[in-house]
Structure formats: C-alpha cells, structure tokens
Amino acid sequence: KVHNFLGLTVGCIVHGITKEERLNSYRSDITYGTNNEFGFDYLRDNMVIHKEDMVQRDLNFCIIDEVDSILIDEARTPLIISGEGEKSTDLYEMAN
C-alpha cells in the first residue's frame, strides 16, 4: 500500500513465471526477487542474440536482505545454465 501511495509500481521475479510477466516485473519501479532469479536472468540475457530479447533493464540501486548468506554461504554454489546442444556434434567429428 505504501508503494502505491507513493506512485511506485512493484514487480516480483519468481521461478516459473512467463517471459511477459518477467518483463513486466523488471519494468516496475521496484522489483523483488531472489539472488538466483536475478543471477540466472543475467546469464540468460548474456546469451540472447537480439537485444530486445533481454529481460533485465539498467538497474540503479539494490537492497539485499541477508547479504552475508548470499555472499558467504551461497558463494560456493555457482549459477550454471546447461542444456542439450541445438545442433548435432556429428559435423565436428567429421571435421576432425
């Protein structure tokens, strides 16, 4: 209610939302989310071919709750995006 009173929009980034919902959340004045969601969105944005496919925008400020947990306890857990390749590796084997 306070945010609405001040005329601020609020979004929330959670696992499982659609790309459109994710875009709308990032377009909000205030965006809530977990460090993993922000981290994976950053990684995915760096994998896109077209800039308009990116979901994050320029961010000005960040308030982190329980920063010691994120920077110390979760620092040993890397954020990794992996998946099956889109093209067959047979071509690489033939070239070798």
PDB file of C-alpha atoms in Angstrom:
ATOM      1  CA  LYS A   1       0.000   0.000   0.000  1.00  0.00           C
ATOM      2  CA  VAL A   2       2.871   2.355   0.748  1.00  0.00           C
ATOM      3  CA  HIS A   3       4.343   1.851  -2.715  1.00  0.00           C
ATOM      4  CA  ASN A   4       1.002   2.561  -4.367  1.00  0.00           C
ATOM      5  CA  PHE A   5       0.537   5.668  -2.226  1.00  0.00           C
ATOM      6  CA  LEU A   6       3.922   6.926  -3.437  1.00  0.00           C
ATOM      7  CA  GLY A   7       3.036   6.129  -7.056  1.00  0.00           C
ATOM      8  CA  LEU A   8       5.581   3.336  -7.395  1.00  0.00           C
ATOM      9  CA  THR A   9       4.988   0.125  -9.312  1.00  0.00           C
ATOM     10  CA  VAL A  10       6.135  -3.197  -7.847  1.00  0.00           C
ATOM     11  CA  GLY A  11       7.084  -6.457  -9.561  1.00  0.00           C
ATOM     12  CA  CYS A  12       8.206  -9.842  -8.295  1.00  0.00           C
ATOM     13  CA  ILE A  13      10.546 -12.281 -10.037  1.00  0.00           C
ATOM     14  CA  VAL A  14       9.852 -15.903  -9.092  1.00  0.00           C
ATOM     15  CA  HIS A  15      10.584 -19.247 -10.719  1.00  0.00           C
ATOM     16  CA  GLY A  16       8.002 -20.377 -13.248  1.00  0.00           C
ATOM     17  CA  ILE A  17       6.575 -17.042 -14.425  1.00  0.00           C
ATOM     18  CA  THR A  18       6.183 -16.346 -18.127  1.00  0.00           C
ATOM     19  CA  LYS A  19       8.633 -14.185 -20.057  1.00  0.00           C
ATOM     20  CA  GLU A  20       5.984 -11.465 -20.361  1.00  0.00           C
ATOM     21  CA  GLU A  21       5.416 -11.468 -16.587  1.00  0.00           C
ATOM     22  CA  ARG A  22       9.171 -11.348 -16.066  1.00  0.00           C
ATOM     23  CA  LEU A  23       9.499  -8.368 -18.437  1.00  0.00           C
ATOM     24  CA  ASN A  24       6.678  -6.523 -16.676  1.00  0.00           C
ATOM     25  CA  SER A  25       8.266  -7.171 -13.284  1.00  0.00           C
ATOM     26  CA  TYR A  26      11.596  -5.745 -14.449  1.00  0.00           C
ATOM     27  CA  ARG A  27       9.820  -2.688 -15.872  1.00  0.00           C
ATOM     28  CA  SER A  28       8.439  -1.898 -12.416  1.00  0.00           C
ATOM     29  CA  ASP A  29       9.959   0.799 -10.240  1.00  0.00           C
ATOM     30  CA  ILE A  30      10.708  -1.805  -7.557  1.00  0.00           C
ATOM     31  CA  THR A  31      11.481  -5.435  -8.391  1.00  0.00           C
ATOM     32  CA  TYR A  32      11.594  -8.136  -5.713  1.00  0.00           C
ATOM     33  CA  GLY A  33      13.282 -11.472  -6.338  1.00  0.00           C
ATOM     34  CA  THR A  34      15.836 -13.997  -5.183  1.00  0.00           C
ATOM     35  CA  ASN A  35      19.530 -13.814  -5.932  1.00  0.00           C
ATOM     36  CA  ASN A  36      19.220 -16.946  -8.077  1.00  0.00           C
ATOM     37  CA  GLU A  37      16.464 -15.475 -10.245  1.00  0.00           C
ATOM     38  CA  PHE A  38      18.405 -12.244 -10.800  1.00  0.00           C
ATOM     39  CA  GLY A  39      21.589 -14.216 -11.470  1.00  0.00           C
ATOM     40  CA  PHE A  40      20.011 -16.592 -13.986  1.00  0.00           C
ATOM     41  CA  ASP A  41      18.248 -13.716 -15.754  1.00  0.00           C
ATOM     42  CA  TYR A  42      21.637 -12.010 -16.057  1.00  0.00           C
ATOM     43  CA  LEU A  43      23.156 -15.172 -17.551  1.00  0.00           C
ATOM     44  CA  ARG A  44      20.236 -15.684 -19.961  1.00  0.00           C
ATOM     45  CA  ASP A  45      20.400 -12.030 -21.043  1.00  0.00           C
ATOM     46  CA  ASN A  46      24.059 -12.528 -21.947  1.00  0.00           C
ATOM     47  CA  MET A  47      23.129 -15.479 -24.175  1.00  0.00           C
ATOM     48  CA  VAL A  48      20.497 -13.735 -26.328  1.00  0.00           C
ATOM     49  CA  ILE A  49      21.212 -12.820 -29.923  1.00  0.00           C
ATOM     50  CA  HIS A  50      18.861  -9.823 -30.136  1.00  0.00           C
ATOM     51  CA  LYS A  51      18.899  -7.072 -27.522  1.00  0.00           C
ATOM     52  CA  GLU A  52      15.085  -6.922 -27.474  1.00  0.00           C
ATOM     53  CA  ASP A  53      15.051 -10.491 -26.100  1.00  0.00           C
ATOM     54  CA  MET A  54      16.722  -9.336 -22.875  1.00  0.00           C
ATOM     55  CA  VAL A  55      14.507  -9.093 -19.783  1.00  0.00           C
ATOM     56  CA  GLN A  56      16.623  -7.084 -17.349  1.00  0.00           C
ATOM     57  CA  ARG A  57      16.994  -3.329 -17.661  1.00  0.00           C
ATOM     58  CA  ASP A  58      19.532  -0.871 -16.317  1.00  0.00           C
ATOM     59  CA  LEU A  59      19.343  -1.102 -12.557  1.00  0.00           C
ATOM     60  CA  ASN A  60      20.175   1.830 -10.323  1.00  0.00           C
ATOM     61  CA  PHE A  61      20.008   0.514  -6.768  1.00  0.00           C
ATOM     62  CA  CYS A  62      19.940  -2.796  -4.981  1.00  0.00           C
ATOM     63  CA  ILE A  63      18.894  -3.592  -1.430  1.00  0.00           C
ATOM     64  CA  ILE A  64      19.969  -7.057  -0.323  1.00  0.00           C
ATOM     65  CA  ASP A  65      18.463  -8.726   2.715  1.00  0.00           C
ATOM     66  CA  GLU A  66      20.708 -11.279   4.434  1.00  0.00           C
ATOM     67  CA  VAL A  67      23.696 -10.313   2.264  1.00  0.00           C
ATOM     68  CA  ASP A  68      26.038 -12.435   4.390  1.00  0.00           C
ATOM     69  CA  SER A  69      24.056 -15.528   3.442  1.00  0.00           C
ATOM     70  CA  ILE A  70      24.291 -14.710  -0.254  1.00  0.00           C
ATOM     71  CA  LEU A  71      27.943 -13.641  -0.369  1.00  0.00           C
ATOM     72  CA  ILE A  72      29.340 -16.238   2.030  1.00  0.00           C
ATOM     73  CA  ASP A  73      27.024 -19.234   2.379  1.00  0.00           C
ATOM     74  CA  GLU A  74      25.819 -19.398  -1.229  1.00  0.00           C
ATOM     75  CA  ALA A  75      29.115 -18.288  -2.800  1.00  0.00           C
ATOM     76  CA  ARG A  76      30.142 -21.920  -3.214  1.00  0.00           C
ATOM     77  CA  THR A  77      27.122 -22.678  -5.395  1.00  0.00           C
ATOM     78  CA  PRO A  78      27.757 -21.495  -8.967  1.00  0.00           C
ATOM     79  CA  LEU A  79      24.925 -20.443 -11.267  1.00  0.00           C
ATOM     80  CA  ILE A  80      25.231 -22.672 -14.330  1.00  0.00           C
ATOM     81  CA  ILE A  81      22.975 -22.795 -17.368  1.00  0.00           C
ATOM     82  CA  SER A  82      23.293 -26.034 -19.269  1.00  0.00           C
ATOM     83  CA  GLY A  83      21.291 -27.927 -21.800  1.00  0.00           C
ATOM     84  CA  GLU A  84      21.414 -30.103 -24.833  1.00  0.00           C
ATOM     85  CA  GLY A  85      23.009 -28.534 -27.886  1.00  0.00           C
ATOM     86  CA  GLU A  86      20.744 -27.434 -30.696  1.00  0.00           C
ATOM     87  CA  LYS A  87      22.850 -28.966 -33.456  1.00  0.00           C
ATOM     88  CA  SER A  88      24.363 -32.383 -33.875  1.00  0.00           C
ATOM     89  CA  THR A  89      28.018 -32.843 -32.991  1.00  0.00           C
ATOM     90  CA  ASP A  90      28.466 -35.251 -35.924  1.00  0.00           C
ATOM     91  CA  LEU A  91      29.739 -32.376 -38.073  1.00  0.00           C
ATOM     92  CA  TYR A  92      32.539 -31.709 -35.594  1.00  0.00           C
ATOM     93  CA  GLU A  93      33.542 -35.368 -35.574  1.00  0.00           C
ATOM     94  CA  MET A  94      33.661 -35.439 -39.393  1.00  0.00           C
ATOM     95  CA  ALA A  95      35.831 -32.292 -39.452  1.00  0.00           C
ATOM     96  CA  ASN A  96      38.270 -33.877 -37.038  1.00  0.00           C
TER      97      ASN A  96
END
